Amino acid sequence: MAASNGGDMPGSSKPTITGGKQLSGASAELVVAGFQRLRQEQRSLATKAAELEIEVNEHSLVIDALEEADPGRKCYRLIGGVLVERSVQDILPSLLCNREQLTKIVESLNTQMQAKGKELNNYRERYSIRIAGEEGATTHKTTASGDRAECVIGRRREQRQWKAYHG
């Protein structure tokens, strides 16, 4: 049985479920909502990891610049919205510590993201969810007996962007 999560709006998905299980419209909607929730959680983890990776790179640039400076030289650091004057020798250790902590957090987020990806793949396999444009993905079909439905979660926005760029 076909289920929809948002109609034909750009970027919306048209989900249906495959497999031998018979699902009512409501349970198909729940499966799709669960799948999309997992995808959103994975995207959030990736976004946060990317933001923190940028912070690590910024810390590295500042550390590289300060390592070449005279240890007694004055420098300024923004702490909680307040600009504080310190010497290089005072600030450099805390920057190194912060960079190390940020690196550990990024590693932790990457581990969580991989675990979320495995969870997402297991969920896809359990409910035989396919993404439009994937190898082996099908379009919306229902058998004559109506006991089996197939799922395609479309990526219309990406397809339109690809066509506009390539086409």
PDB file of C-alpha atoms in Angstrom, residues 2-113:
ATOM      1  CA  ALA A   2       1.415   3.412  -0.913  1.00  0.00           C
ATOM      2  CA  ALA A   3       2.007   6.053   1.705  1.00  0.00           C
ATOM      3  CA  SER A   4       3.031   9.646   1.295  1.00  0.00           C
ATOM      4  CA  ASN A   5       4.855  11.961   3.636  1.00  0.00           C
ATOM      5  CA  GLY A   6       4.410  15.332   2.050  1.00  0.00           C
ATOM      6  CA  GLY A   7       2.992  15.189  -1.393  1.00  0.00           C
ATOM      7  CA  ASP A   8       4.684  16.654  -4.402  1.00  0.00           C
ATOM      8  CA  MET A   9       6.513  19.509  -2.710  1.00  0.00           C
ATOM      9  CA  PRO A  10      10.139  19.995  -3.827  1.00  0.00           C
ATOM     10  CA  GLY A  11      12.497  17.834  -1.823  1.00  0.00           C
ATOM     11  CA  SER A  12       9.671  15.755  -0.403  1.00  0.00           C
ATOM     12  CA  SER A  13       9.816  11.991  -0.461  1.00  0.00           C
ATOM     13  CA  LYS A  14       7.261   9.592  -1.866  1.00  0.00           C
ATOM     14  CA  PRO A  15       7.641   6.521   0.343  1.00  0.00           C
ATOM     15  CA  THR A  16       6.105   3.113   0.065  1.00  0.00           C
ATOM     16  CA  ILE A  17       7.151  -0.116   1.744  1.00  0.00           C
ATOM     17  CA  THR A  18       8.333  -3.333   0.078  1.00  0.00           C
ATOM     18  CA  GLY A  19       8.368  -6.832   1.341  1.00  0.00           C
ATOM     19  CA  GLY A  20       5.942  -9.595   2.171  1.00  0.00           C
ATOM     20  CA  LYS A  21       4.503  -7.727   5.128  1.00  0.00           C
ATOM     21  CA  GLN A  22       1.132  -6.120   4.672  1.00  0.00           C
ATOM     22  CA  LEU A  23       1.121  -2.628   6.134  1.00  0.00           C
ATOM     23  CA  SER A  24      -1.793  -0.328   6.580  1.00  0.00           C
ATOM     24  CA  GLY A  25      -1.457   3.283   5.472  1.00  0.00           C
ATOM     25  CA  ALA A  26      -0.928   4.421   9.060  1.00  0.00           C
ATOM     26  CA  SER A  27       1.840   1.913   9.786  1.00  0.00           C
ATOM     27  CA  ALA A  28       3.535   2.722   6.468  1.00  0.00           C
ATOM     28  CA  GLU A  29       3.467   6.385   7.473  1.00  0.00           C
ATOM     29  CA  LEU A  30       5.066   5.458  10.816  1.00  0.00           C
ATOM     30  CA  VAL A  31       7.818   3.470   9.103  1.00  0.00           C
ATOM     31  CA  VAL A  32       8.568   6.361   6.761  1.00  0.00           C
ATOM     32  CA  ALA A  33       8.507   8.858   9.639  1.00  0.00           C
ATOM     33  CA  GLY A  34      10.947   6.664  11.568  1.00  0.00           C
ATOM     34  CA  PHE A  35      13.240   6.425   8.564  1.00  0.00           C
ATOM     35  CA  GLN A  36      13.201  10.166   8.017  1.00  0.00           C
ATOM     36  CA  ARG A  37      13.827  10.791  11.716  1.00  0.00           C
ATOM     37  CA  LEU A  38      16.926   8.576  11.570  1.00  0.00           C
ATOM     38  CA  ARG A  39      18.134  10.372   8.447  1.00  0.00           C
ATOM     39  CA  GLN A  40      17.645  13.753  10.121  1.00  0.00           C
ATOM     40  CA  GLU A  41      19.550  12.609  13.223  1.00  0.00           C
ATOM     41  CA  GLN A  42      22.426  11.456  11.014  1.00  0.00           C
ATOM     42  CA  ARG A  43      22.425  14.771   9.138  1.00  0.00           C
ATOM     43  CA  SER A  44      22.479  16.680  12.435  1.00  0.00           C
ATOM     44  CA  LEU A  45      25.488  14.691  13.623  1.00  0.00           C
ATOM     45  CA  ALA A  46      27.285  15.346  10.327  1.00  0.00           C
ATOM     46  CA  THR A  47      26.533  19.065  10.490  1.00  0.00           C
ATOM     47  CA  LYS A  48      27.801  19.376  14.058  1.00  0.00           C
ATOM     48  CA  ALA A  49      30.949  17.384  13.228  1.00  0.00           C
ATOM     49  CA  ALA A  50      31.642  19.668  10.255  1.00  0.00           C
ATOM     50  CA  GLU A  51      31.178  22.791  12.400  1.00  0.00           C
ATOM     51  CA  LEU A  52      33.560  21.492  15.039  1.00  0.00           C
ATOM     52  CA  GLU A  53      36.082  20.443  12.391  1.00  0.00           C
ATOM     53  CA  ILE A  54      36.125  24.060  11.201  1.00  0.00           C
ATOM     54  CA  GLU A  55      36.770  25.144  14.806  1.00  0.00           C
ATOM     55  CA  VAL A  56      39.686  22.686  15.026  1.00  0.00           C
ATOM     56  CA  ASN A  57      41.153  24.114  11.824  1.00  0.00           C
ATOM     57  CA  GLU A  58      40.780  27.692  13.116  1.00  0.00           C
ATOM     58  CA  HIS A  59      42.469  26.721  16.387  1.00  0.00           C
ATOM     59  CA  SER A  60      45.315  25.139  14.397  1.00  0.00           C
ATOM     60  CA  LEU A  61      45.830  28.299  12.354  1.00  0.00           C
ATOM     61  CA  VAL A  62      45.990  30.455  15.483  1.00  0.00           C
ATOM     62  CA  ILE A  63      48.308  27.998  17.240  1.00  0.00           C
ATOM     63  CA  ASP A  64      50.656  27.942  14.244  1.00  0.00           C
ATOM     64  CA  ALA A  65      50.767  31.746  14.215  1.00  0.00           C
ATOM     65  CA  LEU A  66      51.330  32.017  17.975  1.00  0.00           C
ATOM     66  CA  GLU A  67      54.071  29.365  18.080  1.00  0.00           C
ATOM     67  CA  GLU A  68      56.197  31.621  15.890  1.00  0.00           C
ATOM     68  CA  ALA A  69      55.531  34.698  18.053  1.00  0.00           C
ATOM     69  CA  ASP A  70      57.558  35.858  21.050  1.00  0.00           C
ATOM     70  CA  PRO A  71      56.157  34.209  24.227  1.00  0.00           C
ATOM     71  CA  GLY A  72      55.959  37.548  26.018  1.00  0.00           C
ATOM     72  CA  ARG A  73      54.085  39.269  23.214  1.00  0.00           C
ATOM     73  CA  LYS A  74      50.597  40.561  23.990  1.00  0.00           C
ATOM     74  CA  CYS A  75      47.670  38.929  22.276  1.00  0.00           C
ATOM     75  CA  TYR A  76      43.922  39.100  22.660  1.00  0.00           C
ATOM     76  CA  ARG A  77      41.408  36.347  23.147  1.00  0.00           C
ATOM     77  CA  LEU A  78      37.632  36.502  23.041  1.00  0.00           C
ATOM     78  CA  ILE A  79      36.213  34.681  26.058  1.00  0.00           C
ATOM     79  CA  GLY A  80      32.462  34.657  26.491  1.00  0.00           C
ATOM     80  CA  GLY A  81      32.031  37.828  24.461  1.00  0.00           C
ATOM     81  CA  VAL A  82      34.774  39.679  26.381  1.00  0.00           C
ATOM     82  CA  LEU A  83      38.085  40.534  24.744  1.00  0.00           C
ATOM     83  CA  VAL A  84      40.904  39.674  27.162  1.00  0.00           C
ATOM     84  CA  GLU A  85      44.543  40.759  26.886  1.00  0.00           C
ATOM     85  CA  ARG A  86      47.070  38.044  27.720  1.00  0.00           C
ATOM     86  CA  SER A  87      50.546  36.999  26.653  1.00  0.00           C
ATOM     87  CA  VAL A  88      51.213  34.291  24.080  1.00  0.00           C
ATOM     88  CA  GLN A  89      52.672  32.007  26.768  1.00  0.00           C
ATOM     89  CA  ASP A  90      49.389  32.256  28.733  1.00  0.00           C
ATOM     90  CA  ILE A  91      47.055  31.595  25.819  1.00  0.00           C
ATOM     91  CA  LEU A  92      48.923  28.950  23.835  1.00  0.00           C
ATOM     92  CA  PRO A  93      48.440  26.079  26.370  1.00  0.00           C
ATOM     93  CA  SER A  94      44.694  26.687  26.612  1.00  0.00           C
ATOM     94  CA  LEU A  95      44.386  26.794  22.804  1.00  0.00           C
ATOM     95  CA  LEU A  96      46.238  23.481  22.547  1.00  0.00           C
ATOM     96  CA  CYS A  97      43.943  21.967  25.180  1.00  0.00           C
ATOM     97  CA  ASN A  98      40.817  23.293  23.438  1.00  0.00           C
ATOM     98  CA  ARG A  99      41.949  21.924  20.077  1.00  0.00           C
ATOM     99  CA  GLU A 100      42.586  18.510  21.620  1.00  0.00           C
ATOM    100  CA  GLN A 101      39.129  18.476  23.235  1.00  0.00           C
ATOM    101  CA  LEU A 102      37.467  19.548  19.986  1.00  0.00           C
ATOM    102  CA  THR A 103      39.314  16.800  18.118  1.00  0.00           C
ATOM    103  CA  LYS A 104      38.033  14.194  20.601  1.00  0.00           C
ATOM    104  CA  ILE A 105      34.483  15.496  20.242  1.00  0.00           C
ATOM    105  CA  VAL A 106      34.713  15.325  16.434  1.00  0.00           C
ATOM    106  CA  GLU A 107      35.948  11.728  16.674  1.00  0.00           C
ATOM    107  CA  SER A 108      33.073  10.897  19.011  1.00  0.00           C
ATOM    108  CA  LEU A 109      30.546  12.494  16.636  1.00  0.00           C
ATOM    109  CA  ASN A 110      32.005  10.545  13.712  1.00  0.00           C
ATOM    110  CA  THR A 111      31.639   7.321  15.696  1.00  0.00           C
ATOM    111  CA  GLN A 112      28.028   8.212  16.546  1.00  0.00           C
ATOM    112  CA  MET A 113      27.391   9.053  12.896  1.00  0.00           C
TER     113      MET A 113
END
